[in-house]
Structures are given as C-alpha cells and as structure tokens.
Amino acid sequence: MKLTALRLHNVRRFAGRGIAVEGIGDGVNVLCAVNEFGKSTCFDALHALFFQPHTGTPGAVQGLRPYSGGNPLVEADIRTGEGAFRLTKQYYGGRRATVRELATGRLVAQADEAERFIAGLVQGGTSGPAGLLWVRQGITGIDRRAKSDEEGEKRARETVLTSVQGEVESLTGGRRMAQAVAACEEELSRLVTATGRPKAGGPYAQAIEERDRLLEAERKLAGEVRELREALDRRRALRVRLAELESPEQQATRQREVAQAEAAFAAAKAHGEALRTAEVEAALARNGRDAAAQALDGQRRNAARFAVLRELEAEGRRKRDEALERQRAAGEAGQAAALAVDAAEAAEREARDLLTRLERALRARDAAEALAVTRQAYAKAEAGRAEVETIQAELKALALPAAAVKQLEAVETELVGLRAVVAAHAPLLRIDYREGVSAAIALDGVALADGEERALTRNAVLEIEGVGRLGLTLPQGADGQDDLGRAEARRLTLLEGLGVSGLAEARARESAIRDLSGRLELAKQRLGLLAPDGLPALQEKIARLEAQSAGAAEASEDPEAMRGALVAAEARVTASRMEQRGAQAARDQASATVVEAERALASVASELTGLAAMLGAEEGRAAREAELASALADAERIWAAAQAQVESLRAGAADVAGAEAKYRRMRSVADGATAEIGKLREEAAELNGRIRGQADAAVAEAWQEARDKLATAGARLATLEREVALLTRLRGALDTARTEAREHYFAPVMRELRPLLGLLFEDATVTFDEETLLPRTVSRNGLEEPVGVLSGGMREQLAVLTRLAFARLLAKDGQPAPVILDDALVYSDDDRIERMFDALHRQASNQQIIVFSCRQRAFAELGGNSLQMVPWSPEG
C-alpha cells in the first residue's frame, strides 16, 4: 500500500475549512513547515483514518474535533496491487466510511465493509506491522511507555520476525558448555571480579600495585633528572645572554641612542611652545579686531536710535497734555454725581420706612389666608399618602424577577430561529388547483389556497374534499427537532416560574407594573408637592401661621402705590449711582492714560539720556565714528600679521608626540637591559645552587635502578594480563557459541539494519532483547552500552533505523507499508541528520517514506518530493 494524497476538513485547527496534501509519490516525501502549521494534525488525522472506526468517538477522535465543534472529515488516496482507491471517513454528525475506485468513482464499500477493507490494508490495526512503522512526534518506541502500547508493538515485531524467519530455535548450548563456562569463570574469579576489575588481594591486583608503585618512583626520579638537565641548559643560555647584555659596545650604543632621542624631544617641545605662544597672540589680535568692529557698529546704531527717540519724545509730550485735560474734566463730573447720589438715597430711605410699616400689617392678613390654604393642603397630603400605600401593595402582588421577561424573550427568539431551522429542513407542501377548482384541501383544518406552500414540521392531516383524510407522519428528533424540544422545555420552565401563560401575559404584567410604577411616581410627586418636607412640617407650618395671623388689622394706605414710590426712589438711587460709577470710570481711565503717557515719556527720556552719554557731545560724534573706523583697520592689520606668524610656525612644526614616544622607548630599552642583567644574575646564582644539590644526590644512578625494577614488575604483570586475556577470550567464545541461536533469530533484522548503522557509526552492532524484541545494547569501538544510557539523538536515530529495517522486511514479505515520521529527528546534530537523510533515501528505493518536520533549514538538505498544503473543500 502507498499513499498518493491526503485531505482534511474541519479537523482541529482547520475549523470550518479544509486542506489537501496532493502528489505524494514513491520514495521520500517531505512536508516541512513552521510549528502550528498543521503537520501533526495531518499525521493524527491519517492515523485515525486507518485505525479509528468512524462509529466511535474515543480520545483520538475527540482530539480531531475543533473547539467550535463540527464533523471532522478525513480522506486519503492510496495505491495497492489491486488498484487505486479513495478512503473517506467522517466522524460525529453524518458519520460515514466509504471506499471508492479512483479510476471509475465506483463505490467499493461503505460503513462496516469499508472498515474491514481498511483493516485489511493495515493488517492488525495499531498492533499490526503497519502500525509499527508510524512514529509520532517525540515518541521513539525505545523509551518506557504504556504497557498496552509496548505489548502491541512487541506483537507486531514478532509477526514480522516469524513471518520471515520461521520457528524460534533453541537458546542453550548444552551441559558440557556449561561446565566449561564454570571452570573458566572460576579461574577468572581468582584474578578478576565479575566486572573484569583486578580482585583485591589477588596476584593480579598485587602485581598491578607493585608496577604502579615502581612506575611512580621511576616517574619521580625521571622528573628530577629532567629538571637537572633543564637547569644545565638554562645556565648555559643565561651566560650567553649576560655576555651579550654586558658587552661595552652594546652599552655605549644604548646610551648614545637615549641621548639623541632626548635632544630631539627637547627641540620638538621648544618649537611647540613657540607655536602655542603665537596662537595665543593671534587669538588676542582676533578678539581686538572683533571688539573694534563691534564698537563701530554700536556707534552707528546708537546714532540712528537717538534720532528716532527725539521724535518719540515730542509725540509723548503731546499725548500727556491731552490726558491731563481729560482727567480734570472727569473729576468735575464725578463730584456732581456724588451730590445727586446723596439726595436720592435720603428719599429712598423715607419711602422704605413707610412701606415696612404697611407690609407688617399686610403679612398678618396674608398669614390668616395662608393658614386656610395650608389646612386644605394637609388634608390632601393625608389622602395622597393613603394612595401611595395602596399602589405599593398592588406592585408587590404583581412583582416579576429581575430580567425574567428578557430571558423569556431570548428563549422565544431562540424558538423562532430553531423553528425556522426545522422549517428549512422540513419538507414543503404546495397545492396547485386545476382551473375552476376552489380550495378543496385543508391542512389540519385550515384550507390551502391555490399555490400556497406550507412547511411540514410535525405530523399532519390533509382533508381532501370528496376523497377523505390523508395522514402525514414525519421522522422526529432530527434536523433540529431535539434542540427545538429542549428550548420549548426551557420556555415552559420559565413560564411556570413566572406564573404566566405566555410572553404576552408576562409583557402585560410588566406593562401593568410600569403603569402602577408611573402612578406611584405621580402620587409621590403630588405628595411631595403638597408636603415637600413631610406631614409633620405641615403641622408645624399651621401652628406658625396661627401665631402670625393673630392681631391682623386693616391697612388704609395702598401697598402698590407705596411700592411704586419705593421702586421709583430705588431707580433714582440706581441711576445716580450708575452716573457716579460712569464718572468714576472715566476719571480712572483718564488717570490711567496720564500714567501711561508719563511712563512712556519717562522711558524715552531715560533712553535718550543714556544714548547721549554714550554718543558724547553732538559736535564730536562724526570725529568719534572716524576714530573707531581707523581703530578697526589697525586691528585688522595686527590680526593678519599674527595669523601669518602662526601659519609659518605650523608649517615647520615637529612631531612632539613621536619624539616623546621614541625617547621613552629608548629609555625603556636601556632601563630594561639594566633590570634584565640583575634578574639574570640572580637566576644564575639560584641555578648553580640547585645543580650542585642534585649532583650530590646521584639522581641519575637512582633513576636507572628504578627503571630496571620497573621492567621486572612489568614482565610479571604482562604474564598475568595474558592469562586474564586468554580466560576472558575463552569465556567470550563460549558466550558467543551459546548466543549464536539468539543471533540467528534476529539475523533478518540485523541484515537490514547493519548497512543503515554503517552510515552513522563505524563498526557498530546492535543486540536485541529476547523478551521485548527491542534493541538492548549498542557496541561501538569495543564498548557495549545499554540503549537507556544513550543520548536522545542516538535513541531517536536508532528507533528510525530499526523501523526502516522492519519496513524492508515487510516489503520483502509482500506486505509493503509506508513509513511515516512526524518530527522523529528532533535531537540529531547536523552531521548525523545528513547521514539519516542518506539512510532514508537508501531505504526509499522501493519503499514509500513520508516525513513531517518543522526544521525547515535542516530538512532542506533531505531532498525528495516536497509536499505542500493547499486549500480544499469537500465535494457536495
């Protein structure tokens, strides 16, 4: 079996949409994309298509369904020896399974027959050989997992091995071999432990200890001899270097070079000082030129400003005189307005006294009238309070829970939508009468008009005039009927809780509550208007009015005439005060204008005085300007001469930093030579003492004696090592003979696995566990390592290579199946991953391999057929 295409719709992250992977061919096929792109989704969907029945919803199927719900659809095109087919499964709603021929579109199998067809392709489900070749992301198949998963893959491996090898052979080698192994083990146990280490207290361990002791002594003496030789060589080198440094010619050369460098440095410093002095003089000359230019410009600006200020002074005097005249006129008007205000205020006080006496008599009369009105208001307020209490009692009886009507409206709206859904899926009934025939058919007692359409959402009865009754029975519980029933149940629960028969009654009660609430609010407002501060306040007001109305008398004067007289007096006061304020404002404005004019005139006069002092006498100003122009010309000449001197010195400037660096270098050379001579003499004295001490101890003779003893101990240890090696080799040969039967059982897998291992590791072999049929150990460079201690990258590489070997066995046995790897090479380095790519292409010559990976840059080197995800929509 080989895959040619995969399509998904409404699967996990592809909610409400579909994708397709087309053009899957023979050999290596690669789908490489970033994380969260949907590669593992494709793997899980393909796995579900082959291993999960369409009728169930186990965890693997639930994992395909998006969070938004819906019905996952998976479709794959395959090619077998019998032809090309299209496998389709849909889970949850509208669940189905079909198999069609690709060439003709003929339906080959559906439902359970389609499941049996697909099961025949994978032979045993996830526990069959095909399931063995699928590698999920992060699962190698070698690490510890659930017991059911391990047992399933073990049965798959047994199936492959027994199908290509036959019966299992004996694993034992006989009683004589056991005796030989026991004797070999006994001899070895005298010399080494079970792990191959020298046995403590045994002859082999004692020989090693003696060899190590003599080796350490020889190494120590050899080091001392080596130090003696190095000291002699170092002393000879010191004497040569001292002779070179203390040579009179060398010393004279160093002194001469230091003196020359010092003289050059002093000359460069003197020239630099002269240049800095010239630069300072040039800067002073430039400042003098700038000051002369500024003085000339200032003189000319001041003269122009002086002329302008003369004109401003004359204009300021004219404005000041005009302001003083306005100030005098405003003062006289203000005095006349003040006299008018005094006369008006005296008349107003007399009118107010008369009105006060009249109003006191009128208030007593008004209090008597208000007392009668207040008593009537109190009686109405008592009646209003009774009305408020009655309405509140009625509202309490009609009260509805908060938001209850909105909940009922939401349920009614949902029912309308669900009924529309049911009506949309329900069959339509339409009647078209022949010409001349009137309405002769009724649906549930309602006559149908010509051309009328009715949706049938439940069982119905057609009454045909002159014929009889026709019953229509529709299937229940589908196309939204269940949702409609649940919604109607929720509606009934809400109605019972509210104590109403329907939404209309609830709205009527809500309307009645609103009406009563409005009446209650109006009653409270009326009560508030009648007794805004409460009934006790009205009682207090009645008592107060009774006291005020006592002793009321008739007033003979006309209150309105008195008030009119007071108003006229107040108007005269107000008018006179307005005139006074206007006069005061005019006087203030005139005073402010005078002040402003005086201030402006003083400012101009002050600036004129300052400029006159700066310009000097008027007859000498032209001569002053000419003098400043001459001074500027002189400053320009002085600055030009100083600048020329600076440029001349800069042209011949010496490199002070370079001369200083050379002087310091030559001084450091001379000082370093002197210091080195002292250090060399001290080191030579130390070496002389060390050489004399080692020569007296006869180190060379002791080293030769230790070498002779070490050779004797080494020969004895070599004899024991040969004995251990021979016994170990004998035991290995016996173990090899005993395990030949086991190796013969795993020989087919090893034949396929060995060339693949050779691509990654030189001289590597794998042993399999007889119980789990999984790789147990890996031998490299003579070292055998358990699989459990290997790195993550090594374990995942071994897992993929083992699956490739089992895939080749399946192909040779006539059961080809694609190898599908979902990010199975996560921990492999760049070099190993390229070798794994070679292994995949080696096995892909007559095998289909599909690789999903997020490592785009690394898997760009894999080659093969590059796959892409494209949008797809299912037919129909």
Short mmCIF file of N, CA, C and O in Angstrom, two decimals, residues 213-215 217-218 221-222 225 697-713:
data_model
loop_
_atom_site.label_atom_id
_atom_site.label_comp_id
_atom_site.label_asym_id
_atom_site.label_seq_id
_atom_site.Cartn_x
_atom_site.Cartn_y
_atom_site.Cartn_z
N ARG A 213 53.54 1.25 41.92
CA ARG A 213 54.46 1.88 42.88
C ARG A 213 55.79 2.19 42.23
O ARG A 213 56.33 3.30 42.35
N LEU A 214 56.36 1.19 41.51
CA LEU A 214 57.65 1.40 40.84
C LEU A 214 57.53 2.43 39.71
O LEU A 214 58.45 3.21 39.47
N LEU A 215 56.38 2.43 39.04
CA LEU A 215 56.18 3.40 37.96
C LEU A 215 56.17 4.82 38.52
O LEU A 215 56.75 5.73 37.92
N ALA A 217 57.69 5.82 41.33
CA ALA A 217 59.05 6.16 41.75
C ALA A 217 59.91 6.51 40.53
O ALA A 217 60.68 7.48 40.56
N GLU A 218 59.76 5.71 39.45
CA GLU A 218 60.55 5.99 38.23
C GLU A 218 60.16 7.33 37.63
O GLU A 218 61.01 8.09 37.16
N LEU A 221 61.79 10.11 39.76
CA LEU A 221 63.23 10.24 39.51
C LEU A 221 63.49 10.77 38.11
O LEU A 221 64.40 11.58 37.89
N ALA A 222 62.67 10.33 37.14
CA ALA A 222 62.84 10.84 35.78
C ALA A 222 62.59 12.34 35.73
O ALA A 222 63.27 13.08 35.01
N VAL A 225 65.69 14.05 37.08
CA VAL A 225 66.76 14.05 36.07
C VAL A 225 66.46 15.09 35.00
O VAL A 225 67.34 15.83 34.54
N ALA A 697 73.27 14.23 45.11
CA ALA A 697 72.31 13.17 45.43
C ALA A 697 72.35 12.01 44.46
O ALA A 697 71.62 11.03 44.65
N ALA A 698 73.13 12.03 43.43
CA ALA A 698 73.26 10.94 42.45
C ALA A 698 71.90 10.56 41.88
O ALA A 698 71.48 9.41 41.91
N VAL A 699 71.18 11.51 41.35
CA VAL A 699 69.84 11.28 40.84
C VAL A 699 69.85 10.36 39.64
O VAL A 699 68.98 9.47 39.49
N ALA A 700 70.80 10.48 38.75
CA ALA A 700 70.82 9.67 37.53
C ALA A 700 70.96 8.20 37.84
O ALA A 700 70.30 7.33 37.24
N GLU A 701 71.85 7.80 38.82
CA GLU A 701 72.03 6.40 39.16
C GLU A 701 70.76 5.82 39.79
O GLU A 701 70.34 4.68 39.48
N ALA A 702 70.08 6.60 40.66
CA ALA A 702 68.85 6.10 41.28
C ALA A 702 67.75 5.90 40.23
O ALA A 702 66.96 4.95 40.31
N TRP A 703 67.70 6.76 39.23
CA TRP A 703 66.69 6.63 38.16
C TRP A 703 66.90 5.37 37.34
O TRP A 703 65.96 4.64 37.04
N GLN A 704 68.16 5.01 37.02
CA GLN A 704 68.44 3.80 36.24
C GLN A 704 68.06 2.55 37.03
O GLN A 704 67.49 1.59 36.48
N GLU A 705 68.32 2.54 38.35
CA GLU A 705 67.97 1.38 39.19
C GLU A 705 66.44 1.20 39.23
O GLU A 705 65.92 0.09 39.14
N ALA A 706 65.69 2.30 39.34
CA ALA A 706 64.23 2.21 39.36
C ALA A 706 63.70 1.69 38.03
O ALA A 706 62.72 0.93 37.99
N ARG A 707 64.31 2.04 36.91
CA ARG A 707 63.88 1.55 35.60
C ARG A 707 64.04 0.04 35.50
O ARG A 707 63.17 -0.65 34.94
N ASP A 708 65.15 -0.51 36.04
CA ASP A 708 65.37 -1.96 35.99
C ASP A 708 64.29 -2.69 36.79
O ASP A 708 63.74 -3.71 36.34
N LYS A 709 63.99 -2.23 38.00
CA LYS A 709 62.96 -2.87 38.82
C LYS A 709 61.59 -2.79 38.14
O LYS A 709 60.79 -3.74 38.19
N LEU A 710 61.30 -1.66 37.50
CA LEU A 710 60.02 -1.50 36.82
C LEU A 710 59.89 -2.47 35.65
O LEU A 710 58.81 -3.03 35.41
N ALA A 711 60.96 -2.74 34.94
CA ALA A 711 60.91 -3.69 33.83
C ALA A 711 60.59 -5.10 34.33
O ALA A 711 59.78 -5.83 33.72
N THR A 712 61.16 -5.50 35.46
CA THR A 712 60.89 -6.83 36.02
C THR A 712 59.42 -6.94 36.44
O THR A 712 58.74 -7.94 36.14
N ALA A 713 58.89 -5.91 37.14
CA ALA A 713 57.49 -5.95 37.57
C ALA A 713 56.56 -5.93 36.36
O ALA A 713 55.50 -6.58 36.36
#
